[in-house]
Amino acid sequence: MKQVYLSLGSNLGDREGNLFLTCAELVKLGPVERSHWYQTEPVDMPDAPFFLNGVVLLLTDIPPRELFHRLREIEKKLGRVKPTTHSSNSRRYLPRPIDIDILFYGQEVIDSPDLTIPHPRLHERAFVLVPLSDLAPDLAHPVLGLTVKQMLSLVNRNGVKKWA
C-alpha cells in the first residue's frame, strides 16, 4: 500500500459538505486520514468565494494514473466542471464544488504531460502545506529534499485560518 497525500478544496455550495462527501468517496479507494479543514483565500481567482481546504492521507495500491482518473470521476460526480478552453477570454481557475490534487504518491516522481507528482506547486501554497503539516510535518519532498515543515516555513500563511 502506498501513502498518497491528496489536497482537497471546495469554494462552491456546501463547502464542508463537499469535503465530507469527497472523503466518503475516497474511503472506497482505501483507508483515509484527514487534516483539519482550513478556510483560505482563493489563489489566482479574483473575486471568487473563499475555499475550505484540507489534506487526506489515502492508503492504496491503485497505480498513479488510474488513481488520477478515479479522482477526476469523483470530482465530476460531485459537480465539478472543468473549463473547456484556455483561451485569453476564458478563466482557467473557476469556483468549484471540489478540487482533488495528488500531492505525493509515496516517494514516486512522475513528470509527464498528463500527470506530475509531486504536485509542481505544492511547495508554494500555504493552503496545501498547512493542512499537510497536520498529517506529515516531517515528510520529505522527493525532489526538493525539504520536509513539509521546512517548506511551510518559506511561505506566507496569511489567509489560511483553521475552520471551527
Short mmCIF file of C-alpha atoms in Angstrom, two decimals:
data_model
loop_
_atom_site.label_atom_id
_atom_site.label_comp_id
_atom_site.label_asym_id
_atom_site.label_seq_id
_atom_site.Cartn_x
_atom_site.Cartn_y
_atom_site.Cartn_z
CA MET A 1 0.00 0.00 0.00
CA LYS A 2 1.29 3.44 -0.93
CA GLN A 3 0.86 6.54 1.21
CA VAL A 4 -0.84 9.04 -1.08
CA TYR A 5 -1.43 12.62 0.04
CA LEU A 6 -4.32 14.42 -1.64
CA SER A 7 -5.25 18.08 -1.43
CA LEU A 8 -8.99 18.82 -1.25
CA GLY A 9 -10.61 22.19 -1.85
CA SER A 10 -14.16 23.49 -2.22
CA ASN A 11 -15.50 27.01 -2.78
CA LEU A 12 -18.99 26.38 -4.20
CA GLY A 13 -22.12 25.28 -2.40
CA ASP A 14 -21.86 23.49 0.95
CA ARG A 15 -18.08 23.56 1.13
CA GLU A 16 -17.75 21.45 4.26
CA GLY A 17 -20.38 19.01 3.00
CA ASN A 18 -18.49 18.70 -0.29
CA LEU A 19 -15.28 17.83 1.57
CA PHE A 20 -17.02 15.18 3.68
CA LEU A 21 -18.73 13.70 0.60
CA THR A 22 -15.32 13.53 -1.09
CA CYS A 23 -13.85 11.73 1.91
CA ALA A 24 -16.75 9.25 1.77
CA GLU A 25 -15.87 8.56 -1.88
CA LEU A 26 -12.15 8.28 -1.11
CA VAL A 27 -12.78 5.63 1.57
CA LYS A 28 -13.96 3.39 -1.30
CA LEU A 29 -10.38 3.54 -2.64
CA GLY A 30 -8.65 2.74 0.65
CA PRO A 31 -8.33 3.85 4.28
CA VAL A 32 -8.12 7.60 4.80
CA GLU A 33 -6.97 10.01 7.47
CA ARG A 34 -7.70 13.71 7.14
CA SER A 35 -6.27 17.00 8.34
CA HIS A 36 -8.25 19.81 9.90
CA TRP A 37 -10.22 21.94 7.44
CA TYR A 38 -8.94 25.46 6.75
CA GLN A 39 -10.69 28.46 5.25
CA THR A 40 -8.41 30.02 2.68
CA GLU A 41 -8.37 32.94 0.32
CA PRO A 42 -8.63 31.95 -3.35
CA VAL A 43 -5.33 31.94 -5.27
CA ASP A 44 -5.31 33.10 -8.92
CA MET A 45 -9.10 33.54 -8.76
CA PRO A 46 -10.05 37.21 -8.38
CA ASP A 47 -13.44 37.81 -6.70
CA ALA A 48 -14.02 34.08 -6.09
CA PRO A 49 -15.55 32.77 -2.84
CA PHE A 50 -13.20 31.57 -0.11
CA PHE A 51 -12.20 27.91 -0.08
CA LEU A 52 -12.31 25.22 2.54
CA ASN A 53 -9.17 23.15 2.12
CA GLY A 54 -7.73 20.06 3.69
CA VAL A 55 -5.39 17.17 3.02
CA VAL A 56 -6.16 13.47 3.09
CA LEU A 57 -3.76 10.57 3.51
CA LEU A 58 -5.04 7.69 1.38
CA LEU A 59 -3.53 4.21 1.67
CA THR A 60 -3.97 2.50 -1.67
CA ASP A 61 -2.43 0.16 -4.19
CA ILE A 62 -4.16 1.84 -7.14
CA PRO A 63 -1.47 2.89 -9.65
CA PRO A 64 -0.93 6.67 -10.01
CA ARG A 65 -2.55 7.21 -13.43
CA GLU A 66 -5.56 5.08 -12.59
CA LEU A 67 -5.91 6.93 -9.28
CA PHE A 68 -5.74 10.26 -11.13
CA HIS A 69 -8.63 9.18 -13.37
CA ARG A 70 -10.67 7.91 -10.42
CA LEU A 71 -10.19 11.25 -8.65
CA ARG A 72 -11.43 13.09 -11.78
CA GLU A 73 -14.51 10.80 -11.69
CA ILE A 74 -15.16 11.76 -8.05
CA GLU A 75 -14.85 15.46 -8.94
CA LYS A 76 -17.31 15.02 -11.81
CA LYS A 77 -19.74 13.04 -9.62
CA LEU A 78 -19.71 15.90 -7.10
CA GLY A 79 -20.42 18.53 -9.77
CA ARG A 80 -17.00 19.76 -10.87
CA VAL A 81 -16.98 21.23 -14.36
CA LYS A 82 -13.60 21.77 -15.99
CA PRO A 83 -13.09 24.75 -18.35
CA THR A 84 -13.18 23.59 -21.96
CA THR A 85 -10.64 26.09 -23.27
CA HIS A 86 -7.73 28.12 -22.00
CA SER A 87 -8.12 31.00 -24.39
CA SER A 88 -7.44 34.55 -23.27
CA ASN A 89 -11.20 35.06 -22.86
CA SER A 90 -11.70 32.12 -20.50
CA ARG A 91 -10.60 31.63 -16.92
CA ARG A 92 -8.53 28.58 -16.11
CA TYR A 93 -9.48 28.59 -12.43
CA LEU A 94 -13.20 28.67 -11.76
CA PRO A 95 -15.09 28.24 -8.49
CA ARG A 96 -15.73 24.57 -7.89
CA PRO A 97 -17.60 22.26 -5.53
CA ILE A 98 -14.49 20.08 -5.24
CA ASP A 99 -10.90 20.01 -6.41
CA ILE A 100 -8.67 17.00 -5.70
CA ASP A 101 -4.94 17.08 -6.40
CA ILE A 102 -2.37 14.34 -5.87
CA LEU A 103 0.40 15.90 -3.78
CA PHE A 104 2.57 12.83 -3.17
CA TYR A 105 2.32 9.19 -4.24
CA GLY A 106 4.76 7.53 -1.88
CA GLN A 107 8.16 8.82 -2.91
CA GLU A 108 7.48 8.42 -6.63
CA VAL A 109 8.40 11.14 -9.10
CA ILE A 110 6.31 11.34 -12.28
CA ASP A 111 6.77 14.10 -14.83
CA SER A 112 4.58 13.63 -17.87
CA PRO A 113 2.25 15.92 -19.85
CA ASP A 114 -0.85 14.48 -18.15
CA LEU A 115 0.44 13.88 -14.60
CA THR A 116 3.09 15.46 -12.39
CA ILE A 117 3.87 14.01 -8.95
CA PRO A 118 4.81 15.53 -6.57
CA HIS A 119 2.39 18.33 -7.33
CA PRO A 120 4.51 21.01 -9.05
CA ARG A 121 3.32 23.96 -6.91
CA LEU A 122 2.68 22.37 -3.52
CA HIS A 123 5.81 23.95 -2.01
CA GLU A 124 4.45 27.46 -2.85
CA ARG A 125 0.96 27.01 -1.40
CA ALA A 126 0.21 27.62 2.26
CA PHE A 127 -3.34 26.33 1.69
CA VAL A 128 -1.76 22.93 0.93
CA LEU A 129 1.21 22.98 3.31
CA VAL A 130 -0.71 23.99 6.45
CA PRO A 131 -3.13 21.02 6.34
CA LEU A 132 -0.38 18.70 5.05
CA SER A 133 1.66 19.61 8.13
CA ASP A 134 -1.23 18.34 10.30
CA LEU A 135 -0.60 14.85 8.92
CA ALA A 136 3.05 14.71 7.88
CA PRO A 137 5.27 17.61 9.04
CA ASP A 138 8.43 15.53 8.60
CA LEU A 139 7.58 14.11 5.17
CA ALA A 140 10.40 14.94 2.75
CA HIS A 141 9.73 16.15 -0.79
CA PRO A 142 11.50 13.58 -3.04
CA VAL A 143 12.75 16.25 -5.46
CA LEU A 144 13.37 19.32 -3.27
CA GLY A 145 14.68 17.38 -0.28
CA LEU A 146 12.79 19.68 2.12
CA THR A 147 10.33 18.50 4.73
CA VAL A 148 6.76 19.79 4.81
CA LYS A 149 7.67 21.78 7.93
CA GLN A 150 10.63 23.39 6.12
CA MET A 151 8.56 24.24 3.04
CA LEU A 152 5.86 25.71 5.26
CA SER A 153 8.41 28.00 6.93
CA LEU A 154 9.15 29.52 3.50
CA VAL A 155 5.58 30.59 2.60
CA ASN A 156 3.22 33.28 3.83
CA ARG A 157 0.47 31.67 5.93
CA ASN A 158 -1.77 34.76 5.94
CA GLY A 159 -5.22 33.93 4.66
CA VAL A 160 -5.17 30.34 6.00
CA LYS A 161 -7.42 30.00 9.05
CA LYS A 162 -8.45 26.83 10.87
CA TRP A 163 -12.16 26.10 10.33
CA ALA A 164 -14.06 25.74 13.61
#
